[in-house]
XYZ file of C-alpha atoms in Angstrom:
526
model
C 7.405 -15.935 4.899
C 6.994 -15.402 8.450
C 10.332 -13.215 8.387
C 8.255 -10.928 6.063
C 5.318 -10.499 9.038
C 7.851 -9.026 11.141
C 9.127 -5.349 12.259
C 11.747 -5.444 14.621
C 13.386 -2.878 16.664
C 17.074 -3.420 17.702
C 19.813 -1.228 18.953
C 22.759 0.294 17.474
C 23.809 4.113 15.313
C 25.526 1.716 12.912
C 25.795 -1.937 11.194
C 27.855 -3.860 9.807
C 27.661 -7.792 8.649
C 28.033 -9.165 12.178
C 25.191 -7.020 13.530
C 22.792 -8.907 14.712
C 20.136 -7.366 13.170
C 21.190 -7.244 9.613
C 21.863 -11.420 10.139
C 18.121 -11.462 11.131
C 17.752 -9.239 8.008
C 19.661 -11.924 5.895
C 18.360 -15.210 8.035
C 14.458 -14.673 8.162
C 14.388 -11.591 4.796
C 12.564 -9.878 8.178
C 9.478 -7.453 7.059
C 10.964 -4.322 8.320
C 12.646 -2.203 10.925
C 11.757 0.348 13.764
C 14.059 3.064 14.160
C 14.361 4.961 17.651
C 16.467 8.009 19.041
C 16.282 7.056 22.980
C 16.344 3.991 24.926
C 12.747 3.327 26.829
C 14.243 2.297 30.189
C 17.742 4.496 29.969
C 16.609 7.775 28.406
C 20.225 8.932 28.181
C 21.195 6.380 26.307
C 20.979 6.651 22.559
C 19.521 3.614 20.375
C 19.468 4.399 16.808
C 19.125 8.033 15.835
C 21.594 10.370 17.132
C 21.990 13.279 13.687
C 20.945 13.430 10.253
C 24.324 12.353 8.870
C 24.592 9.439 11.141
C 20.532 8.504 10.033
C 21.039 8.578 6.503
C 24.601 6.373 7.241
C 22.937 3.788 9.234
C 19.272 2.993 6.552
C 21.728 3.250 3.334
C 23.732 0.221 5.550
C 20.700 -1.698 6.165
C 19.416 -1.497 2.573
C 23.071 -2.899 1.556
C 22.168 -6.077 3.613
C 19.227 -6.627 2.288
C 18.118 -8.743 -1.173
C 14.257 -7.766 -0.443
C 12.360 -4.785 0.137
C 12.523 -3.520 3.415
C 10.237 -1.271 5.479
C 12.726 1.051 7.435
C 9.723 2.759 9.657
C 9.735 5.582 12.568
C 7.438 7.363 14.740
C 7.497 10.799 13.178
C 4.168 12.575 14.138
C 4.924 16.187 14.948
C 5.029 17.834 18.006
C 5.625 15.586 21.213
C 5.408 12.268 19.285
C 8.965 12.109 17.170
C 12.126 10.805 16.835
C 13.841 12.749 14.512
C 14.661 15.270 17.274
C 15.490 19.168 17.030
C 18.447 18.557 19.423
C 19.794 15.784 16.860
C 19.871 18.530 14.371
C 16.966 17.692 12.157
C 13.788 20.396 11.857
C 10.883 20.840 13.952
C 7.390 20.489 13.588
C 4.204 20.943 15.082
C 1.657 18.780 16.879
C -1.591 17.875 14.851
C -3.502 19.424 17.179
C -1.616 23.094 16.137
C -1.618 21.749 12.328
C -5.134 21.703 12.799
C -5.756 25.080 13.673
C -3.580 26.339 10.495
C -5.303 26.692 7.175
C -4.598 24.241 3.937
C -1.461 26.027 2.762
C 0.379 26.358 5.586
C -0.187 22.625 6.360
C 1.119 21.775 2.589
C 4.365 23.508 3.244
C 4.786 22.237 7.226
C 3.914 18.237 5.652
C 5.720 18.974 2.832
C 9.033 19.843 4.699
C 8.573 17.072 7.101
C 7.858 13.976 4.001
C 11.226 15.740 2.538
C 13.160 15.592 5.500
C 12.296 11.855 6.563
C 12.548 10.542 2.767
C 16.447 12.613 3.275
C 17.215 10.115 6.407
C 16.019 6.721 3.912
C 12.865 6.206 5.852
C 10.182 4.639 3.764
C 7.758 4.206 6.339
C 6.055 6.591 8.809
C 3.597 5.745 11.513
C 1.724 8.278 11.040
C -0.997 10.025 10.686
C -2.919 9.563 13.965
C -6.318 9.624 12.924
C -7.658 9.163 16.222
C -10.547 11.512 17.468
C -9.728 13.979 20.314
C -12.930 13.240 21.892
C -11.603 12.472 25.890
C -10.401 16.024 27.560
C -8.658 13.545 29.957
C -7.317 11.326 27.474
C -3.366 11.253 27.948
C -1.817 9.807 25.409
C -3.718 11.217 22.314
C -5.295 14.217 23.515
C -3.168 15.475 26.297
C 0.147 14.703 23.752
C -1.770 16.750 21.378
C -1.746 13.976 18.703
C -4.938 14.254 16.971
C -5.956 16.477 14.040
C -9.303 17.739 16.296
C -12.754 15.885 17.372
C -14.544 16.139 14.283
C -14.073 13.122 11.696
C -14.424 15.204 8.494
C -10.949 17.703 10.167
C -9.379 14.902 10.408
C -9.979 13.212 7.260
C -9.025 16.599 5.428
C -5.308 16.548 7.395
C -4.816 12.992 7.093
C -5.225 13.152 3.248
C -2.305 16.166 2.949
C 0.160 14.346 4.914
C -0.496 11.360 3.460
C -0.649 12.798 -0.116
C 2.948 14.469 0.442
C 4.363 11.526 2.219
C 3.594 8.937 -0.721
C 5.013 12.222 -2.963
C 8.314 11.265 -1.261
C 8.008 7.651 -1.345
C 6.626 7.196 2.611
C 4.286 4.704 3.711
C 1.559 6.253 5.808
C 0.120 4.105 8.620
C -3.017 4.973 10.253
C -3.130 4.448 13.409
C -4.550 3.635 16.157
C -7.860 1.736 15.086
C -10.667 1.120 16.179
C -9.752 4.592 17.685
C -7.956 5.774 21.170
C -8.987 9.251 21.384
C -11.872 8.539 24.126
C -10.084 6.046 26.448
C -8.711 6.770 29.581
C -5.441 4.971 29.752
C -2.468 4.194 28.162
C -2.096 0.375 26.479
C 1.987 0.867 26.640
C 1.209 0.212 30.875
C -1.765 -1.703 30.872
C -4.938 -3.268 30.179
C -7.168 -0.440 28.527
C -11.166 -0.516 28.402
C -12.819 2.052 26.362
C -16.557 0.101 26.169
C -17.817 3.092 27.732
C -16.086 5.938 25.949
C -15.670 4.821 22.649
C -18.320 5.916 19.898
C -19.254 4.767 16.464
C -17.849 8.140 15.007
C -14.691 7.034 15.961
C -14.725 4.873 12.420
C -15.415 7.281 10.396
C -12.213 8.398 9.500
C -11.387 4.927 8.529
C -14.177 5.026 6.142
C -13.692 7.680 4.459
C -9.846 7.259 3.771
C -10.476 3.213 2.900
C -13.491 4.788 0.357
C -10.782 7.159 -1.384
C -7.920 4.609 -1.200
C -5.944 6.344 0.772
C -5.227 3.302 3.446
C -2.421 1.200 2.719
C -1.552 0.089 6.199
C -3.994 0.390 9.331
C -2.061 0.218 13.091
C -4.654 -2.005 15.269
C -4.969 -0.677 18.705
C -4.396 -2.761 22.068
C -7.388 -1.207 23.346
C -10.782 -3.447 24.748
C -14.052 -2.691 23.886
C -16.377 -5.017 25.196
C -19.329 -4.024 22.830
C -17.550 -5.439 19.668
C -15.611 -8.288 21.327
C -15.863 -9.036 25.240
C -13.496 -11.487 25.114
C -9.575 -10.195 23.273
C -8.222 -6.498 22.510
C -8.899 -4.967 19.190
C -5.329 -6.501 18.017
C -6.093 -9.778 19.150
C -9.444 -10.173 17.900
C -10.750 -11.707 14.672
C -13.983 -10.096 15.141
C -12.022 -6.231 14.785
C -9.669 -6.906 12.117
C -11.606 -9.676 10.158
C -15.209 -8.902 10.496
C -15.340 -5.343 11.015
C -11.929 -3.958 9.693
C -11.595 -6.180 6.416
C -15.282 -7.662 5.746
C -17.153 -4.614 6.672
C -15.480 -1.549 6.217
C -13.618 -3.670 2.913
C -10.146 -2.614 3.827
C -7.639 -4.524 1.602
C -4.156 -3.106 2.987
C -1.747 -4.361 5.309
C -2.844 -4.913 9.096
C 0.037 -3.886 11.587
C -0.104 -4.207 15.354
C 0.452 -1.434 17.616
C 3.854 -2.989 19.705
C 3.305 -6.548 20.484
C 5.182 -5.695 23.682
C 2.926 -3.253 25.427
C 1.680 -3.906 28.621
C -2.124 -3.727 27.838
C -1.096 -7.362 25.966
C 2.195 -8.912 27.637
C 0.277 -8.910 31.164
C -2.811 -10.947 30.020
C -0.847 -13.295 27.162
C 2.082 -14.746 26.696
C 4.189 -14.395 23.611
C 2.707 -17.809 21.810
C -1.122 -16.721 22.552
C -0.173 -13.137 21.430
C 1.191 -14.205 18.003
C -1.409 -16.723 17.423
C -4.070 -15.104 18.139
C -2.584 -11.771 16.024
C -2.558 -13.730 13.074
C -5.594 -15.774 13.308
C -7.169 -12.435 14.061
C -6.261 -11.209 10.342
C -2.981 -9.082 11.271
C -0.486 -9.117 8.535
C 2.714 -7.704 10.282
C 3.907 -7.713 13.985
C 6.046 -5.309 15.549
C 8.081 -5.686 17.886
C 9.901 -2.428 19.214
C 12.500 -4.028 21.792
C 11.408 -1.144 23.986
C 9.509 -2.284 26.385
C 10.666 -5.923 26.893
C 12.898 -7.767 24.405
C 12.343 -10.812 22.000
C 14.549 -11.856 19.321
C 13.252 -12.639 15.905
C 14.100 -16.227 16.527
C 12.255 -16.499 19.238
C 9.230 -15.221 17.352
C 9.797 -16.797 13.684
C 10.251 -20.210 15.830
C 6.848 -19.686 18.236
C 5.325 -18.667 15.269
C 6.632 -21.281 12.832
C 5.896 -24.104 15.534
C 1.849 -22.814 15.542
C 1.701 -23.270 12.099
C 2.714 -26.567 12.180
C 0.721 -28.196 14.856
C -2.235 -26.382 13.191
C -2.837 -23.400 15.610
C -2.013 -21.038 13.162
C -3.765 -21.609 9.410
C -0.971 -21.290 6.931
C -3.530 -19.640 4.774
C -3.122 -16.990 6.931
C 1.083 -16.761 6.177
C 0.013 -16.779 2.761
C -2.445 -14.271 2.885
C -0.175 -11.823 4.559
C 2.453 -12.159 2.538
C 0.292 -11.460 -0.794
C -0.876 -8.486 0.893
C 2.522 -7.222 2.045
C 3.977 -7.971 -1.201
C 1.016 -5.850 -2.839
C 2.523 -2.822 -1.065
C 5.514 -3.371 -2.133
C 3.881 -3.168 -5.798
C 2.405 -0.168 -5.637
C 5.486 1.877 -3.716
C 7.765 0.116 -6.509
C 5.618 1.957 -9.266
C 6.732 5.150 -10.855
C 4.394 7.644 -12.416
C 5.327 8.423 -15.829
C 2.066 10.451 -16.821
C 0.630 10.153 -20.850
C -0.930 13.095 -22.322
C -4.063 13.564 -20.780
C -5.838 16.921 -21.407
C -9.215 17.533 -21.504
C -9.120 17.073 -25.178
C -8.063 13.312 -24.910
C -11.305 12.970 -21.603
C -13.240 14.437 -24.866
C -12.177 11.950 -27.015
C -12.760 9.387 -24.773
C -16.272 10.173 -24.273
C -16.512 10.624 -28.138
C -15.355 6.769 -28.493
C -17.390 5.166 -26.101
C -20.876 7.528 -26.960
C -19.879 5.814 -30.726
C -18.489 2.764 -30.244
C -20.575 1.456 -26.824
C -23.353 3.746 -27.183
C -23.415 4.949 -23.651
C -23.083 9.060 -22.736
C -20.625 9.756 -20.049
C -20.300 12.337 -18.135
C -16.841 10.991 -16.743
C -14.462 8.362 -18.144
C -14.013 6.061 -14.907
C -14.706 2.652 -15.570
C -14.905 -0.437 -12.762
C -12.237 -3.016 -14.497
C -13.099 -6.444 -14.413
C -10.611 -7.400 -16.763
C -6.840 -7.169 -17.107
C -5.396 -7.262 -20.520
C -1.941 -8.258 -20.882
C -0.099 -6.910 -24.313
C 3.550 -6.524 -25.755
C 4.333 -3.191 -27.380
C 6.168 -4.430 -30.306
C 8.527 -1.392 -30.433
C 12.168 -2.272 -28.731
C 13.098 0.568 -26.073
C 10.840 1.915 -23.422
C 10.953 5.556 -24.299
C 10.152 4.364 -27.618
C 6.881 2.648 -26.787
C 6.035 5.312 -24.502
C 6.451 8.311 -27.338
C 3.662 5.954 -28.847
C 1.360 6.115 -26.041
C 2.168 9.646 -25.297
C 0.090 11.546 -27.716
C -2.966 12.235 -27.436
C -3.994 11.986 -31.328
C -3.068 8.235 -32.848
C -0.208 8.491 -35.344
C -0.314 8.531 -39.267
C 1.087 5.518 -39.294
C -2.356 3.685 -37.730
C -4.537 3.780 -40.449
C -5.874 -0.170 -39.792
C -7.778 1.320 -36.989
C -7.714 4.816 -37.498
C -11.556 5.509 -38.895
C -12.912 4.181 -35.790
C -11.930 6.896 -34.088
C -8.732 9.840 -33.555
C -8.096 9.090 -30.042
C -4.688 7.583 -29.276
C -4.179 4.123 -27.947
C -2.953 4.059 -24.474
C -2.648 1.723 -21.378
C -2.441 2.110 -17.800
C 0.785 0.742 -17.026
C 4.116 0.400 -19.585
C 6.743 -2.726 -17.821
C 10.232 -1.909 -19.045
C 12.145 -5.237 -19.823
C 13.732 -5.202 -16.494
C 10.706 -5.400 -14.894
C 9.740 -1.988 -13.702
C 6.251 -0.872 -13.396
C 5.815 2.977 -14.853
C 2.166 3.868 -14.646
C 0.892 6.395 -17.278
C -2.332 7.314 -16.435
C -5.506 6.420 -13.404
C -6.026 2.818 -13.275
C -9.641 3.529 -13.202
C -9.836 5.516 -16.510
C -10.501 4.345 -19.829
C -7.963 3.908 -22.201
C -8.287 2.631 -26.296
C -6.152 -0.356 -25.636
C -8.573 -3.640 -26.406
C -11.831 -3.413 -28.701
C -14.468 -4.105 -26.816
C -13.208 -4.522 -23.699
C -11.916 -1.032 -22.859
C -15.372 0.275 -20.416
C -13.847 -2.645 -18.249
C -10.419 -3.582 -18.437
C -7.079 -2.554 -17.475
C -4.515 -2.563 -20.148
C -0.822 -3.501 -18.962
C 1.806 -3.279 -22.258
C 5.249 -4.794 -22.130
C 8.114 -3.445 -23.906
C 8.749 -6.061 -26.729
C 7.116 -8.633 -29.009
C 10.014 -7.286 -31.417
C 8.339 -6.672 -34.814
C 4.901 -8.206 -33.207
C 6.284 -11.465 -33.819
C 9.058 -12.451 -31.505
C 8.089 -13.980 -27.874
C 10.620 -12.314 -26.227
C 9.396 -10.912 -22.922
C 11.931 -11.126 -19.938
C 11.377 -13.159 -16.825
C 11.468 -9.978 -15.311
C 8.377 -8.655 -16.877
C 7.102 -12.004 -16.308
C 7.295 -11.472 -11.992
C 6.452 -7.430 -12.505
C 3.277 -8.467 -14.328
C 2.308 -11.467 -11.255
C 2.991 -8.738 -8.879
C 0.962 -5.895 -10.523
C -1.770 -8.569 -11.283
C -1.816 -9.095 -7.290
C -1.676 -5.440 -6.386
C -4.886 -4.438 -8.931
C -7.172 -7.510 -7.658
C -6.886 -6.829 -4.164
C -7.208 -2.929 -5.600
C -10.178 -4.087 -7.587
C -12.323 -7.234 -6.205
C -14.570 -6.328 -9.608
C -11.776 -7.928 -11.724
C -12.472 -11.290 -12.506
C -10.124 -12.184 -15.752
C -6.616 -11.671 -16.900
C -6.425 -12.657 -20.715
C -3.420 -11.951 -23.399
C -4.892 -9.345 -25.620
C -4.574 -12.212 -28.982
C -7.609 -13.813 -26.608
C -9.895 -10.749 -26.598
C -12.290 -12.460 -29.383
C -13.122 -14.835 -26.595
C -15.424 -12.214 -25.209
C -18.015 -12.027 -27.858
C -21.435 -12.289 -27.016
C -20.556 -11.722 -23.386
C -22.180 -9.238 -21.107
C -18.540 -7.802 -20.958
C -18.544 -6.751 -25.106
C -19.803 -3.700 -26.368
C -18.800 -3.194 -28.891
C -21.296 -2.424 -31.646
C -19.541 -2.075 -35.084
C -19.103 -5.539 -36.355
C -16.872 -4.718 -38.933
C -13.744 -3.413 -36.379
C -11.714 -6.019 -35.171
C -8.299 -6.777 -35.474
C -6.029 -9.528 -35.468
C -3.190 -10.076 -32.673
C -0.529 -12.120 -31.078
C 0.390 -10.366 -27.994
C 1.778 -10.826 -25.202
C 2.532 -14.383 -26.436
C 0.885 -17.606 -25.555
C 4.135 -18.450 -23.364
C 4.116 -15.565 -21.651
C 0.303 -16.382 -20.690
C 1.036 -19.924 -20.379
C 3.626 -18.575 -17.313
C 1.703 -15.917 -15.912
C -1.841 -18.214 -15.408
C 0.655 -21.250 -14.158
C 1.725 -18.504 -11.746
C -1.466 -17.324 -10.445
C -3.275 -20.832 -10.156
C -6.566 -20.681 -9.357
């Protein structure tokens, strides 16, 4: 578990099963990797990037090593920040101060080329974008690298959301970074102790904000940087009172925390390794990287500091566990493929239609806020099969039990093949005819099988999908507050959750099986 926390940097073009790296890969099932083209301290001296050939060579060899996801990450900002180098063969790109100057299209087909060429190399995880505010003139290493999208919060939002967009197009992480902002400090945390209590503003959150408000955060880079108004005592990394209080409790981010490198100098020259780690983690970080650029630790050395803490009771284990659920909720989401239902403006119609008649409310959108997941089979064998039924946007002849209540087709949000993959058909957050009564609120998750709506027959697979997607939609949704097996819906009767107001439609079911539920609330616990 404390193998997952971890992104490690380590030299080497190529690996093989005595590489030391892919052992810690295989030892500690380590979180994730940092790639780099140059050495720190011997700039000649290539570490892991050196053409696009050899790139693609050396993450297709560490995904062979590994049996669980893996974040291969990179700096690749544009401009001055990257590491997939013109002179290594691969394309250029501009700074986000030029991007920022260029209109909307010409920064869709610049992101666009740049998401393609990185998801080409088998990167699934960029540190980028900077969402830092270019507020300092004399700042060096945001402003005067010409890292940041411009000084106003709202230009920078509106950038951040097209590379971000077009990176998760082509399966790339984004990480914002670096937070609670850099773009008004004076120095550099890589050398040293940094104080921006007198530069930094308010404003500098706003980004955050805004992209956290449209769920477009999945991971947020804390910054080594001191700020003596917010905590007077540890840097923004180290403190409980940035990541905790004002990152997770008040702003209500619920993505992974990563550290900016737990080897700069702004930390190693104030802490040692065993107050850094503790006090990350107590702080509310989730991951720790560790570059092996500035200074060098091996992941033994950390995973044993680290596992020690937790046992004499300086580090919570709580707070293992709660990293891991939230790194394994990323996982979820990146793991899920978009297989879209019909969805016209006809079937939004319809929708309003059904819940004007059946819940007597009048919509002018068909967002809901679920606080219920519904679990069901689909009773058809096949995916494709179950998915032709969903597809439509008209219900077929053939459902005439349930038919006069209304045309609309049933639907869900996500379809789970029977080995365990996650397709998602349409917005979480929309309604869909999948539960009477309970659609305004819940999210409806079939499984392919229940073979002729009588068979209990679900896979262990779907049985692990359906914890992990349950995971990924509560920390999504804090609203949700029950998962039930659709045969339980009845339960909800003369609850403030009901609304349905035709007594006479109801229907009776079995799905997804009372073993399957039995598993999947043994699973969750409490």
């Amino acid at each position: 578990m404390i193998g997952h926390m971890l992104i490690m940097g380590f030299d080497g073009t190529s690996v093989d099963e005595h590489s030391p790296i892919v052992q810690d890969i295989q030892n500690y099932q380590l979180g994730g990797v940092i790639l780099f083209d140059r050495d720190y301290k011997e700039r000649t001296k290539t570490k892991n990037i050196s053409s696009p050939k050899q790139l693609a060579k050396l993450t297709k060899e560490l995904k062979s090593y590994t049996t669980s996801p893996l974040f291969i990450s990179v700096d690749q900002e544009g401009g001055k920040v990257v590491r997939l180098k013109p002179q290594y063969g691969f394309e250029s790109f501009p700074s986000a101060a030029k991007v920022g100057k260029m209109g909307y299209e010409e920064t869709l087909k610049i992101y666009e080329k740049q998401s393609q060429m990185i998801e080409d190399a088998g990167i699934n995880m960029n540190f980028a974008p900077v969402v830092d505010l270019a507020l300092n003139p004399k700042n060096k290493v945001i402003v005067g690298l010409e890292r940041s999208f411009g000084a106003d919060p709202r230009q920078v939002v509106a950038y951040s959301k097209v590379l971000i967009e077009l990176q998760k197009r082509h399966h790339v992480i984004s990480v914002l970074k670096h937070f609670p902002g850099h773009g008004s400090s004076l120095g550099d945390s890589h050398k040293g102790f940094v104080d921006v209590s007198e530069t930094w503003s308010p404003q500098e959150l706003e980004p955050y904000y805004e992209l956290i408000k449209e769920k477009k955060a999945d991971i947020i880079m804390t910054a080594h940087v001191f700020n003596s108004h917010i905590d007077n005592k540890y840097p923004a990394t180290l403190s409980k009172k940035f990541n905790s209080d004002l990152l997770r409790n008040m702003m209500q981010f619920r993505g992974v925390i990563v550290s900016d490198d737990m080897q700069m100098g702004a930390i190693t020259q104030h802490y040692s390794l065993k107050e850094r780690v503790t006090l990350a983690i107590n702080a509310g970080v989730d991951m720790l990287l560790f570059g092996n650029q500035l200074k060098h630790n091996s992941a033994k050395e950390i995973i044993d500091t680290i596992t020690a803490q937790v046992k004499n009771g300086a580090i919570a284990f709580e707070k293992i566990q709660e990293a891991n659920l939230r790194i394994k909720n990323l996982h979820t989401k990146y793991s899920i493929i978009q297989k879209p239902i019909d969805f016209t403006d006809k079937r939004k119609a319809l929708t309003k239609e059904y819940i004007k008649q059946h819940y007597g409310l009048n919509v002018q959108d068909i967002t809901i806020v679920p606080q219920t997941i519904v679990l069901h089979w689909t009773a058809v064998m096949g995916l494709e099969k179950s998915f032709q039924r969903l597809k439509p946007e008209l219900l077929y002849s053939d459902r005439k039990d349930i038919a006069s209540a209304s045309a609309l087709n049933v639907s869900a949000h996500f379809l789970v093949d029977r080995d365990g993959t996650i397709y998602q058909l349409m917005p979480d957050n929309w309604m869909a005819r999948h539960v009477i009564g309970l659609n305004y609120t819940s999210i409806g998750v079939e499984n392919v099988g229940g073979e002729g709506n009588t068979k209990e027959d679900l896979t262990p697979a779907q049985l692990q999908a359906n914890i992990h997607l349950i995971h990924y939609l509560q920390a999504k949704y804090p609203s949700i507050k029950n998962i039930i097996g659709h045969y339980e819906y009845r339960e909800f009767e003369n609850t403030p959750l009901w609304l349905e107001k035709d007594s006479s439609y109801r229907t009776k079911k079995a799905d997804p099986g009372k073993v399957f539920m039995k598993n999947i609330r043994e699973a969750l616990g409490k």
